[in-house]
Short mmCIF file of C-alpha atoms and ligand atoms in Angstrom, two decimals:
data_model
loop_
_atom_site.label_atom_id
_atom_site.label_comp_id
_atom_site.label_asym_id
_atom_site.label_seq_id
_atom_site.Cartn_x
_atom_site.Cartn_y
_atom_site.Cartn_z
CA MET A 1 26.58 -6.42 -2.26
CA GLN A 2 29.07 -7.89 -4.72
CA ALA A 3 27.58 -10.57 -6.91
CA ASP A 4 30.25 -13.18 -7.48
CA GLY A 5 29.19 -14.95 -10.68
CA ALA A 6 31.46 -17.95 -10.18
CA GLN A 7 30.11 -18.47 -6.67
CA LEU A 8 26.54 -18.18 -7.92
CA LEU A 9 27.16 -20.79 -10.62
CA HIS A 10 28.63 -23.05 -7.99
CA ALA A 11 25.58 -22.57 -5.75
CA LEU A 12 23.29 -23.23 -8.72
CA SER A 13 25.08 -26.48 -9.51
CA ALA A 14 24.04 -27.75 -6.06
CA GLN A 15 20.32 -27.14 -6.76
CA PRO A 16 18.02 -29.76 -8.29
CA GLY A 17 18.08 -29.13 -12.03
CA GLY A 18 21.08 -26.77 -11.71
CA PRO A 19 23.74 -29.01 -13.32
CA GLU A 20 21.36 -29.89 -16.19
CA LEU A 21 20.63 -26.21 -16.83
CA LEU A 22 24.33 -25.38 -16.88
CA LYS A 23 24.92 -28.20 -19.34
CA LEU A 24 22.16 -26.90 -21.62
CA GLY A 25 23.65 -23.40 -21.30
CA GLU A 26 26.79 -24.62 -23.06
CA GLY A 27 24.82 -24.57 -26.29
CA ARG A 28 22.61 -21.53 -25.57
CA ALA A 29 24.03 -18.10 -24.94
CA ASP A 30 20.55 -16.70 -24.22
CA LEU A 31 19.82 -18.90 -21.19
CA MET A 32 19.60 -16.91 -17.94
CA LEU A 33 18.52 -17.59 -14.39
CA VAL A 34 16.24 -14.81 -13.13
CA GLY A 35 13.87 -13.62 -10.43
CA GLY A 36 13.55 -15.16 -7.01
CA ALA A 37 16.05 -17.92 -7.81
CA VAL A 38 18.98 -15.50 -8.20
CA ARG A 39 17.80 -13.50 -5.20
CA ASP A 40 17.69 -16.62 -3.03
CA LEU A 41 21.09 -17.90 -4.19
CA LEU A 42 22.63 -14.51 -3.39
CA LEU A 43 21.04 -14.67 0.06
CA GLY A 44 22.41 -18.17 0.59
CA ARG A 45 18.89 -19.66 0.57
CA SER A 46 17.62 -22.56 -1.48
CA PRO A 47 15.19 -21.33 -4.15
CA ARG A 48 11.81 -23.08 -4.19
CA GLU A 49 12.12 -23.27 -7.95
CA LEU A 50 14.52 -22.17 -10.66
CA ASP A 51 13.17 -19.47 -13.01
CA VAL A 52 14.97 -19.22 -16.32
CA VAL A 53 14.40 -17.14 -19.45
CA VAL A 54 15.42 -17.67 -23.06
CA ALA A 55 15.11 -15.47 -26.14
CA GLU A 56 12.79 -17.99 -27.81
CA ASP A 57 11.70 -21.63 -27.80
CA ALA A 58 10.90 -21.89 -24.09
CA HIS A 59 8.97 -25.10 -24.73
CA GLU A 60 11.82 -26.66 -26.62
CA LEU A 61 14.21 -25.89 -23.78
CA ALA A 62 11.77 -27.39 -21.26
CA GLY A 63 11.65 -30.56 -23.38
CA GLU A 64 15.45 -30.80 -23.57
CA LEU A 65 15.72 -30.24 -19.85
CA ALA A 66 13.16 -32.96 -19.17
CA VAL A 67 15.22 -35.41 -21.22
CA SER A 68 18.48 -34.50 -19.49
CA LEU A 69 16.97 -34.72 -16.00
CA ASP A 70 16.67 -38.47 -16.21
CA ALA A 71 13.54 -38.25 -14.02
CA GLN A 72 9.82 -38.50 -14.57
CA ALA A 73 9.25 -34.82 -15.23
CA GLN A 74 5.91 -33.30 -16.09
CA ILE A 75 5.77 -30.32 -18.44
CA THR A 76 2.91 -27.82 -18.29
CA ALA A 77 3.15 -25.45 -21.23
CA HIS A 78 1.29 -22.18 -21.82
CA GLU A 79 1.58 -21.45 -25.53
CA ARG A 80 0.04 -18.01 -25.18
CA PHE A 81 2.52 -16.79 -22.58
CA GLY A 82 5.53 -18.63 -24.02
CA THR A 83 6.13 -20.38 -20.69
CA ALA A 84 6.60 -23.96 -19.57
CA VAL A 85 6.84 -25.40 -16.08
CA LEU A 86 8.81 -28.53 -15.46
CA ASP A 87 7.94 -30.48 -12.33
CA TRP A 88 9.60 -33.60 -11.07
CA GLU A 89 9.96 -35.24 -7.71
CA GLY A 90 13.16 -33.42 -6.83
CA GLY A 91 12.41 -29.92 -8.05
CA ARG A 92 10.80 -27.46 -10.40
CA VAL A 93 12.01 -25.22 -13.20
CA ASP A 94 9.99 -22.39 -14.76
CA VAL A 95 11.05 -21.58 -18.32
CA ALA A 96 9.81 -18.38 -19.95
CA GLN A 97 10.46 -16.50 -23.12
CA ARG A 98 12.00 -13.09 -22.34
CA ARG A 99 9.35 -10.46 -22.68
CA ALA A 100 8.46 -6.82 -22.39
CA GLU A 101 5.14 -5.87 -20.83
CA SER A 102 2.93 -2.81 -21.02
CA TYR A 103 -0.28 -2.05 -19.19
CA ALA A 104 -3.12 -0.58 -21.22
CA THR A 105 -5.27 -0.02 -18.12
CA PRO A 106 -4.44 -0.29 -14.43
CA GLY A 107 -5.00 -3.76 -13.00
CA ALA A 108 -5.59 -5.42 -16.39
CA LEU A 109 -3.35 -8.24 -17.58
CA PRO A 110 -0.34 -6.78 -19.41
CA GLN A 111 0.18 -6.73 -23.16
CA VAL A 112 3.19 -8.85 -23.86
CA ARG A 113 5.76 -8.94 -26.66
CA PRO A 114 9.17 -10.62 -26.95
CA GLY A 115 11.84 -8.47 -25.34
CA ASP A 116 15.53 -8.37 -24.46
CA VAL A 117 16.85 -9.23 -21.02
CA HIS A 118 16.74 -5.61 -19.84
CA GLU A 119 13.08 -5.35 -20.76
CA ASP A 120 12.43 -8.65 -19.05
CA LEU A 121 14.02 -7.34 -15.85
CA ALA A 122 12.17 -4.03 -16.14
CA ARG A 123 8.75 -5.75 -16.03
CA ARG A 124 9.39 -7.26 -12.60
CA ASP A 125 7.90 -6.36 -9.25
CA PHE A 126 10.82 -5.45 -6.95
CA THR A 127 14.47 -4.66 -7.57
CA VAL A 128 15.64 -7.71 -5.59
CA ASN A 129 13.68 -9.88 -8.03
CA ALA A 130 15.15 -8.14 -11.07
CA ILE A 131 18.57 -9.79 -11.18
CA ALA A 132 19.70 -12.18 -13.91
CA LEU A 133 22.61 -14.62 -14.05
CA GLY A 134 23.92 -15.71 -17.46
CA LEU A 135 24.12 -19.48 -17.84
CA GLY A 136 25.55 -19.77 -21.31
CA GLY A 137 28.05 -18.47 -23.90
CA ALA A 138 29.78 -15.18 -23.22
CA GLN A 139 27.16 -14.38 -20.55
CA LEU A 140 28.14 -17.34 -18.37
CA GLY A 141 28.50 -16.10 -14.80
CA HIS A 142 27.58 -12.51 -15.69
CA VAL A 143 25.16 -10.78 -13.38
CA LEU A 144 22.76 -8.23 -14.84
CA CYS A 145 20.35 -6.26 -12.72
CA VAL A 146 18.24 -3.13 -12.49
CA GLU A 147 19.50 -0.11 -10.61
CA HIS A 148 19.66 -0.51 -6.80
CA ALA A 149 19.04 -4.28 -6.95
CA LEU A 150 22.22 -5.47 -5.22
CA ALA A 151 22.28 -2.65 -2.68
CA ASP A 152 18.62 -3.33 -1.87
CA LEU A 153 19.33 -7.02 -1.42
CA GLU A 154 22.16 -6.21 0.95
CA ALA A 155 20.03 -3.73 2.92
CA ARG A 156 17.04 -6.11 2.85
CA ARG A 157 14.84 -3.54 1.11
CA LEU A 158 11.84 -3.93 -1.16
CA ARG A 159 11.69 -1.28 -3.85
CA VAL A 160 9.40 -1.09 -6.87
CA LEU A 161 11.01 -0.36 -10.22
CA HIS A 162 8.85 2.64 -11.07
CA GLU A 163 6.15 4.72 -9.48
CA ARG A 164 3.22 3.21 -11.42
CA SER A 165 4.12 -0.34 -10.44
CA PHE A 166 1.30 -0.92 -7.93
CA GLN A 167 -1.25 0.72 -10.19
CA ASP A 168 -0.19 -1.39 -13.18
CA ASP A 169 -0.46 -4.58 -11.16
CA PRO A 170 -2.00 -4.24 -7.70
CA THR A 171 -1.36 -7.92 -6.93
CA ARG A 172 2.19 -6.66 -6.27
CA LEU A 173 0.79 -5.15 -3.07
CA LEU A 174 0.07 -8.63 -1.78
CA ARG A 175 3.43 -9.84 -3.04
CA LEU A 176 5.03 -7.03 -1.04
CA ALA A 177 3.43 -8.38 2.13
CA ARG A 178 4.53 -11.92 1.29
CA TYR A 179 8.17 -11.01 0.65
CA ARG A 180 8.18 -8.83 3.72
CA ALA A 181 7.14 -11.79 5.83
CA ARG A 182 9.22 -14.44 4.13
CA LEU A 183 12.48 -12.58 3.63
CA GLN A 184 11.97 -10.12 6.46
CA PHE A 185 12.72 -7.31 4.05
CA ALA A 186 11.18 -3.88 4.63
CA PRO A 187 9.72 -1.66 1.91
CA GLU A 188 11.90 1.44 1.41
CA PRO A 189 10.02 4.65 2.33
CA TYR A 190 8.96 5.70 -1.17
CA THR A 191 7.72 2.19 -2.01
CA ALA A 192 5.79 2.15 1.27
CA GLU A 193 4.26 5.50 0.36
CA LEU A 194 3.34 4.32 -3.14
CA ALA A 195 1.77 1.22 -1.64
CA SER A 196 -0.40 3.13 0.79
CA ARG A 197 -1.39 5.61 -1.91
CA ALA A 198 -2.39 2.79 -4.25
CA ILE A 199 -4.38 1.06 -1.51
CA ALA A 200 -6.11 4.31 -0.53
CA ALA A 201 -6.97 4.95 -4.19
CA GLY A 202 -8.71 1.56 -4.38
CA ALA A 203 -6.12 -0.16 -6.59
CA LEU A 204 -7.22 -3.61 -5.43
CA GLY A 205 -10.61 -2.99 -6.99
CA THR A 206 -9.07 -2.81 -10.46
CA VAL A 207 -7.77 -6.41 -10.46
CA THR A 208 -10.02 -9.42 -10.91
CA PRO A 209 -10.90 -10.84 -7.49
CA ALA A 210 -9.66 -14.23 -8.72
CA ARG A 211 -6.10 -12.87 -9.02
CA VAL A 212 -6.33 -11.26 -5.59
CA GLY A 213 -7.64 -14.57 -4.25
CA ALA A 214 -4.72 -16.45 -5.82
CA GLU A 215 -2.21 -14.14 -4.11
CA LEU A 216 -4.08 -14.39 -0.81
CA ARG A 217 -3.91 -18.20 -1.03
CA LEU A 218 -0.14 -17.97 -1.57
CA ALA A 219 0.13 -15.77 1.53
CA LEU A 220 -1.90 -18.31 3.53
CA GLU A 221 0.43 -21.09 2.40
CA GLU A 222 3.67 -19.31 3.31
CA ALA A 223 5.86 -21.16 5.83
CA ASP A 224 5.34 -18.23 8.19
CA ALA A 225 1.78 -17.44 7.15
CA ILE A 226 1.09 -15.61 10.41
CA SER A 227 3.72 -13.00 9.52
CA ALA A 228 2.34 -12.79 5.98
CA LEU A 229 -1.16 -12.06 7.30
CA GLU A 230 0.21 -9.58 9.81
CA ALA A 231 1.97 -7.81 6.94
CA LEU A 232 -1.27 -7.78 4.94
CA ARG A 233 -3.06 -6.22 7.90
CA GLU A 234 -0.35 -3.66 8.62
CA LEU A 235 -0.34 -2.54 5.00
CA GLY A 236 -4.12 -2.04 5.17
CA LEU A 237 -4.75 -4.75 2.60
CA LEU A 238 -7.13 -6.85 4.68
CA GLN A 239 -9.31 -3.83 5.29
CA ALA A 240 -9.12 -2.99 1.58
CA LEU A 241 -10.21 -6.51 0.68
CA GLN A 242 -13.23 -6.30 2.94
CA PRO A 243 -14.04 -3.69 5.57
CA GLY A 244 -13.95 -5.34 9.00
CA LEU A 245 -11.38 -7.97 8.05
CA SER A 246 -8.51 -7.99 10.54
CA PHE A 247 -5.91 -10.29 12.01
CA ASP A 248 -4.87 -10.97 15.59
CA ALA A 249 -1.52 -12.77 15.40
CA GLU A 250 -1.64 -13.85 19.06
CA LEU A 251 -5.04 -15.45 18.60
CA ALA A 252 -3.83 -17.13 15.41
CA ARG A 253 -0.78 -18.53 17.16
CA ARG A 254 -2.89 -20.03 19.95
CA ALA A 255 -5.33 -21.50 17.42
CA LEU A 256 -2.57 -23.02 15.27
CA GLU A 257 -1.06 -24.66 18.32
CA LEU A 258 -4.32 -26.51 18.86
CA LEU A 259 -4.81 -27.58 15.26
CA PRO A 260 -4.16 -31.31 14.75
CA ALA A 261 -2.14 -32.69 11.84
CA ASP A 262 -5.25 -33.43 9.77
CA GLY A 263 -6.37 -29.78 10.00
CA ARG A 264 -5.79 -27.06 7.41
CA PRO A 265 -3.58 -24.26 8.79
CA ASP A 266 -4.34 -22.02 5.79
CA LEU A 267 -8.09 -22.25 6.34
CA LEU A 268 -7.73 -21.75 10.07
CA LEU A 269 -5.74 -18.55 9.54
CA LEU A 270 -8.30 -17.32 7.05
CA ALA A 271 -11.04 -18.01 9.61
CA CYS A 272 -9.03 -15.99 12.16
CA ALA A 273 -8.98 -13.02 9.79
CA LEU A 274 -12.72 -13.38 9.14
CA THR A 275 -13.63 -13.68 12.84
CA PRO A 276 -14.40 -9.96 13.31
CA LEU A 277 -16.98 -10.21 10.52
CA ALA A 278 -18.81 -12.95 12.43
CA ASP A 279 -19.60 -10.56 15.29
CA GLY A 280 -22.56 -8.97 13.55
CA ALA A 281 -26.04 -10.36 12.89
CA PRO A 282 -25.57 -14.04 11.95
CA ARG A 283 -27.49 -13.88 8.66
CA GLN A 284 -25.63 -10.79 7.53
CA ALA A 285 -22.26 -12.23 8.62
CA GLU A 286 -22.88 -15.44 6.71
CA GLU A 287 -23.79 -13.55 3.56
CA THR A 288 -20.77 -11.21 3.76
CA ILE A 289 -18.27 -14.03 4.35
CA TYR A 290 -19.81 -16.27 1.69
CA GLU A 291 -19.76 -13.51 -0.91
CA LEU A 292 -16.16 -12.58 -0.12
CA LEU A 293 -14.86 -16.15 -0.37
CA ASP A 294 -16.90 -16.78 -3.49
CA ARG A 295 -15.60 -13.60 -5.13
CA LEU A 296 -12.01 -14.56 -4.30
CA GLU A 297 -12.67 -17.95 -5.93
CA PHE A 298 -11.96 -20.24 -3.03
CA THR A 299 -13.08 -23.75 -3.97
CA ALA A 300 -16.57 -24.67 -2.81
CA GLY A 301 -15.14 -27.16 -0.29
CA ASP A 302 -12.72 -24.66 1.25
CA ARG A 303 -15.35 -21.91 1.25
CA GLU A 304 -17.83 -24.07 3.19
CA ARG A 305 -15.20 -25.23 5.67
CA VAL A 306 -14.02 -21.69 6.38
CA LEU A 307 -17.55 -20.35 6.58
CA ARG A 308 -18.69 -23.05 9.01
CA SER A 309 -15.56 -22.63 11.14
CA THR A 310 -15.79 -18.85 11.33
CA LEU A 311 -19.49 -18.75 12.12
CA ALA A 312 -19.33 -21.45 14.77
CA ALA A 313 -16.19 -20.45 16.67
CA GLY A 314 -17.54 -17.53 18.73
CA ALA A 315 -20.53 -19.38 20.20
CA LEU A 316 -18.47 -22.54 20.71
CA ALA A 317 -15.83 -20.55 22.60
CA ALA A 318 -18.35 -19.37 25.17
CA ARG A 319 -19.74 -22.88 25.75
CA LEU A 320 -16.33 -24.53 25.73
CA ARG A 321 -15.33 -22.63 28.84
CA LYS A 322 -18.24 -24.13 30.76
CA THR A 323 -18.06 -27.69 29.46
CA HIS A 324 -15.78 -30.20 31.15
CA GLN A 325 -17.37 -33.61 31.06
CA PRO A 326 -15.95 -35.61 28.12
CA SER A 327 -19.34 -36.76 26.82
CA GLN A 328 -20.66 -33.18 26.88
CA LEU A 329 -17.54 -31.92 25.13
CA HIS A 330 -18.01 -34.55 22.47
CA GLU A 331 -21.67 -33.70 22.03
CA LEU A 332 -20.83 -30.00 21.72
CA LEU A 333 -17.90 -30.35 19.36
CA HIS A 334 -18.39 -33.38 17.15
CA PRO A 335 -20.52 -31.64 14.49
CA HIS A 336 -17.81 -29.02 13.95
CA THR A 337 -14.66 -28.76 11.88
CA VAL A 338 -11.31 -29.15 13.63
CA GLU A 339 -10.55 -25.57 12.57
CA ALA A 340 -13.70 -24.32 14.34
CA VAL A 341 -12.71 -26.12 17.53
CA ALA A 342 -9.12 -24.88 17.44
CA LEU A 343 -10.32 -21.32 16.85
CA ALA A 344 -12.93 -21.61 19.60
CA GLY A 345 -10.28 -22.91 22.00
CA ALA A 346 -8.12 -19.88 21.17
CA ILE A 347 -10.95 -17.33 21.40
CA GLY A 348 -12.30 -18.78 24.65
CA HIS A 349 -8.86 -19.36 26.21
CA ALA A 350 -10.03 -22.93 26.60
CA ALA A 351 -7.05 -24.76 25.17
CA GLY A 352 -7.45 -27.62 27.67
CA ALA A 353 -10.98 -28.57 26.65
CA ALA A 354 -10.44 -27.98 22.92
CA GLY A 355 -7.15 -29.91 22.98
CA GLU A 356 -8.72 -32.81 24.89
CA TRP A 357 -11.35 -33.25 22.19
CA LEU A 358 -9.02 -32.67 19.25
CA GLU A 359 -6.30 -34.97 20.48
CA ARG A 360 -8.25 -37.72 22.22
CA LEU A 361 -12.03 -37.67 22.43
CA ARG A 362 -12.83 -37.27 18.75
CA HIS A 363 -10.95 -40.50 17.97
CA ALA A 364 -12.90 -42.58 20.49
CA ARG A 365 -14.91 -45.36 18.85
CA LEU A 366 -17.16 -48.16 20.05
CA GLU A 367 -16.21 -51.72 19.25
CA ILE A 368 -19.84 -52.49 18.39
CA ASP A 369 -21.81 -50.96 15.54
CA GLY A 370 -25.40 -50.73 14.33
CA ASN A 371 -25.42 -54.31 13.04
CA ASP A 372 -24.84 -55.61 16.55
CA LEU A 373 -27.92 -53.74 17.75
CA LEU A 374 -30.06 -54.92 14.84
CA ALA A 375 -28.96 -58.50 15.55
CA ALA A 376 -30.01 -57.98 19.18
CA GLY A 377 -33.49 -56.99 18.03
CA VAL A 378 -33.39 -53.16 17.97
CA PRO A 379 -35.63 -51.99 15.12
CA SER A 380 -33.77 -50.23 12.31
CA GLY A 381 -34.14 -46.45 12.37
CA PRO A 382 -32.94 -43.51 14.47
CA GLU A 383 -33.10 -45.58 17.65
CA VAL A 384 -29.98 -47.47 16.58
CA GLY A 385 -27.91 -44.27 16.36
CA ALA A 386 -29.32 -42.91 19.60
CA ARG A 387 -28.41 -46.09 21.53
CA LEU A 388 -24.88 -46.14 20.06
CA ALA A 389 -24.42 -42.46 21.00
CA ALA A 390 -25.56 -43.19 24.57
CA ALA A 391 -23.05 -46.04 24.88
CA LEU A 392 -20.27 -43.86 23.47
CA SER A 393 -21.06 -41.14 26.02
CA LEU A 394 -20.68 -43.62 28.86
CA LYS A 395 -17.42 -44.88 27.38
CA LEU A 396 -16.03 -41.31 27.03
CA ASP A 397 -16.89 -40.58 30.66
CA GLY A 398 -15.10 -43.74 31.79
CA LYS A 399 -18.34 -45.34 33.01
CA LEU A 400 -18.07 -48.44 30.86
CA ALA A 401 -15.95 -51.53 31.32
CA ASP A 402 -13.80 -52.46 28.30
CA GLY A 403 -15.09 -54.81 25.62
CA ARG A 404 -17.99 -55.48 23.31
CA GLN A 405 -20.24 -57.09 25.91
CA ALA A 406 -20.24 -54.05 28.17
CA GLU A 407 -20.88 -51.76 25.20
CA LEU A 408 -23.75 -53.88 23.91
CA ARG A 409 -25.36 -54.02 27.33
CA ALA A 410 -25.04 -50.26 27.76
CA ALA A 411 -26.56 -49.63 24.32
CA LEU A 412 -29.48 -51.97 24.96
CA GLU A 413 -30.13 -50.57 28.43
CA ALA A 414 -30.05 -46.92 27.27
CA ALA A 415 -33.37 -45.10 27.32
CA PRO A 416 -34.56 -45.25 23.68
P1 LIG B 1 8.84 -17.93 -4.92
O1 LIG B 1 8.69 -18.72 -6.17
O2 LIG B 1 9.90 -18.42 -4.02
O3 LIG B 1 7.53 -17.64 -4.24
P2 LIG B 1 9.65 -15.81 -6.61
O4 LIG B 1 10.24 -14.49 -6.29
O5 LIG B 1 10.42 -16.72 -7.50
O6 LIG B 1 9.36 -16.47 -5.25
P3 LIG B 1 7.38 -16.16 -8.39
O7 LIG B 1 5.95 -15.88 -8.07
O8 LIG B 1 7.79 -17.55 -8.67
O9 LIG B 1 8.21 -15.53 -7.19
O10 LIG B 1 7.76 -15.24 -9.61
C1 LIG B 1 9.01 -15.33 -10.24
C2 LIG B 1 9.51 -13.95 -10.60
O11 LIG B 1 8.60 -13.35 -11.54
C3 LIG B 1 9.57 -12.97 -9.42
O12 LIG B 1 10.80 -13.05 -8.75
C4 LIG B 1 9.39 -11.65 -10.12
O13 LIG B 1 10.61 -11.23 -10.70
C5 LIG B 1 8.45 -11.97 -11.27
N1 LIG B 1 7.04 -11.71 -10.95
C6 LIG B 1 6.12 -12.58 -10.50
N2 LIG B 1 4.93 -11.99 -10.34
C7 LIG B 1 5.08 -10.70 -10.72
C8 LIG B 1 4.22 -9.57 -10.81
N3 LIG B 1 2.94 -9.65 -10.44
N4 LIG B 1 4.75 -8.41 -11.25
C9 LIG B 1 6.04 -8.35 -11.63
N5 LIG B 1 6.90 -9.36 -11.56
C10 LIG B 1 6.44 -10.53 -11.11
#
């Protein structure tokens, strides 16, 4: 692949923040666009964010950029790493000081020192991410890259920069799966071999689970997260994360189709991957899944939602196939998460029943509430809820005329 610098600059100028960066480059010969942004521009894709490096003063540059953007931009600076992220409504720019990295022990965070642009490219994960475009001074429009980078981009290949790459930073194994899914690039044979060797040697165990969890969350949030999870499975990473973890893309597709707009696709896909673990003894399964999600630092809310969904789906699937009456469906499903119901519908091949509840039944409401029953003389306590539930059941089954009067009568006539 030929990298046409002028064309790249032109493409950059059409990106949010691009013109402002080029303007700032007029006074800074060290300003360069790097990483995924250059890769995406060369592929004719829109980068999700613009990554730039400077020799020094990353924070200062972020401040100048914020001023020139003429937008309400928020700057998040990390003094220790010499980085600053600029976020505004239209886009995002990551500014970093060029650096060289070395790894004292496999899986540990790298030791960092200021470096030149070649060193900054040499610390990167894959050749296609190790391309830089000069934005200022004599470097304007110049493309610098590591060996093989442009040929790999053309051939849609993922290649690590050196043979210790996955040992140094095993989170690159998960990044490999993510890029494979997103860009539909394939690892070249030696990189594939290094990846499987690193996985077999237990490389994932040398990184903090929190970092692995962060990469897993990125995979779950990919636009094509099903492909990302498939790639994780095919590489043997799911099994390495937790024996028994797997992923059935067909099942996931069916489940996602059922998930309503207020559901969480990322959590549903995670529950799909965890489903095989739920097959064992319930107590044991609960403990294993809880510990895994806790270790990977999922938030307490997400952990509970995934745990409840995964543990419930199998049993719900079996009952869903035999339940048709709306009120019974509602009674069966209303205590569960929408993810559990979607997964159960997929497992039990009961899309009709699951969809009926997710789309329609769960939104059904009575026009009356507990106050109406209290006013009619029902003593306060569980009886109020029970009578309302009985009236709702009749309404769901189409056995109630419309309106408050019919509902009130049904609630008062229900067996307490
Ligand atoms: P996107 O932002 O679209 O997900 P990206 O390729 O820009 O893709 P980032 O996670 O934003 O990915 O990282 C920016 C760049 O930093 C990458 O292109 C890569 O060059 C480098 N990088 C990120 N993480 C690592 C890592 N663990 N090891 C080596 N290089 C990395």
